[in-house]
Short mmCIF file of C-alpha atoms in Angstrom, two decimals:
data_model
loop_
_atom_site.label_atom_id
_atom_site.label_comp_id
_atom_site.label_asym_id
_atom_site.label_seq_id
_atom_site.Cartn_x
_atom_site.Cartn_y
_atom_site.Cartn_z
CA ILE L 721 -4.99 1.83 1.13
CA ALA L 722 -8.09 3.48 -0.32
CA LEU L 723 -8.21 3.99 -4.09
CA PHE L 724 -10.31 6.59 -5.88
CA ASP L 725 -11.21 7.24 -9.51
CA SER L 726 -9.75 10.69 -10.28
CA ALA L 727 -12.56 11.58 -12.73
CA SER L 728 -15.58 10.62 -10.63
CA GLY L 729 -14.19 10.52 -7.09
CA ARG L 730 -15.76 7.09 -6.49
CA ARG L 731 -13.88 4.48 -4.49
CA ILE L 732 -12.34 1.66 -6.48
CA ASP L 733 -13.29 -1.76 -5.14
CA ASP L 734 -12.25 -4.09 -7.99
CA ALA L 735 -8.46 -3.60 -8.17
CA VAL L 736 -5.68 -6.08 -7.51
CA VAL L 737 -3.17 -4.36 -5.21
CA ARG L 738 0.36 -5.41 -4.21
CA ALA L 739 2.84 -3.61 -1.96
CA GLN L 740 6.47 -4.05 -0.97
CA LEU L 741 8.04 -2.68 2.21
CA SER L 742 11.62 -1.38 2.23
CA GLU L 743 13.44 -0.52 5.43
CA SER L 744 16.99 0.83 5.81
CA GLY L 745 19.42 -1.98 6.57
CA ILE L 746 16.82 -4.73 6.04
CA THR L 747 16.58 -6.97 2.96
CA ASP L 748 13.37 -6.28 1.02
CA GLU L 749 10.78 -9.03 1.14
CA ALA L 750 8.71 -10.00 -1.88
CA PRO L 751 5.64 -7.85 -2.55
CA LYS L 752 2.43 -8.89 -0.77
CA TYR L 753 -1.11 -8.79 -2.10
CA LEU L 754 -3.35 -6.37 -0.21
CA THR L 755 -6.66 -7.94 0.73
CA PRO L 756 -9.87 -6.11 -0.22
CA MET L 757 -11.62 -5.05 3.00
CA LYS L 758 -14.14 -2.61 4.38
CA VAL L 759 -13.04 0.22 6.69
CA ASN L 760 -16.01 2.13 8.07
CA GLU L 761 -18.06 0.32 5.41
CA LYS L 762 -15.89 1.80 2.64
CA ALA L 763 -13.79 -0.21 0.15
CA SER L 764 -10.10 -0.39 1.06
CA TYR L 765 -7.12 -2.73 0.74
CA GLY L 766 -4.82 -3.87 3.54
CA GLN L 767 -2.06 -6.18 4.70
CA ILE L 768 0.18 -6.67 7.72
CA PHE L 769 3.89 -5.91 7.35
CA GLY L 770 6.45 -6.71 10.03
CA VAL L 771 8.98 -3.95 10.71
CA ALA L 772 12.30 -3.95 12.55
CA GLY L 773 12.82 -0.26 13.37
CA ASP L 774 11.06 3.06 13.78
CA GLY L 775 11.28 3.95 10.11
CA PRO L 776 11.33 5.50 7.73
CA TYR L 777 9.45 2.78 5.87
CA ARG L 778 9.18 2.98 2.11
CA PHE L 779 6.27 1.29 0.39
CA LYS L 780 6.14 0.58 -3.34
CA VAL L 781 2.58 -0.16 -4.52
CA TRP L 782 1.26 -1.67 -7.73
CA VAL L 783 -2.43 -1.37 -8.66
CA ARG L 784 -4.01 -3.40 -11.45
CA LEU L 785 -7.41 -2.18 -12.62
CA PRO L 786 -9.69 -4.43 -14.71
CA GLN L 787 -9.88 -1.92 -17.58
CA ARG L 788 -6.08 -1.37 -17.83
CA GLN L 789 -3.33 -3.64 -19.11
CA ASP L 790 -0.51 -1.97 -17.16
CA ASP L 791 -0.09 -1.59 -13.42
CA ILE L 792 -0.26 1.84 -11.82
CA GLU L 793 2.84 2.18 -9.65
CA PHE L 794 3.50 4.62 -6.83
CA ALA L 795 5.57 4.89 -3.67
CA PHE L 796 5.29 6.60 -0.31
CA SER L 797 7.20 6.81 2.97
CA ALA L 798 5.92 6.51 6.53
CA TRP L 799 7.23 6.48 10.11
CA SER L 800 6.00 4.70 13.20
CA PRO L 801 3.74 6.84 15.41
CA TYR L 802 5.47 5.06 18.33
CA ARG L 803 9.03 5.75 17.29
CA THR L 804 11.57 6.36 20.01
CA GLU L 805 13.33 9.71 20.26
CA ARG L 806 17.07 9.56 19.69
#
């Protein structure tokens, strides 16, 4: 995940980020912390999640910024690029 400041457009490299994967028919695991990392020398956050099916996968993400007391929460869905046709 790459995070950006909406006012300046700069990448955010000092957040604490957690994410939780939800998959249909699978019990949700506890949220995982996303490790700060560089992708193409740019600040990002990542983690490995094991999946059982082709998706859809639903991710809930919490972002804690140093200057805020509350987490920023958002969700998104994704599918495997290798999913099998049914």
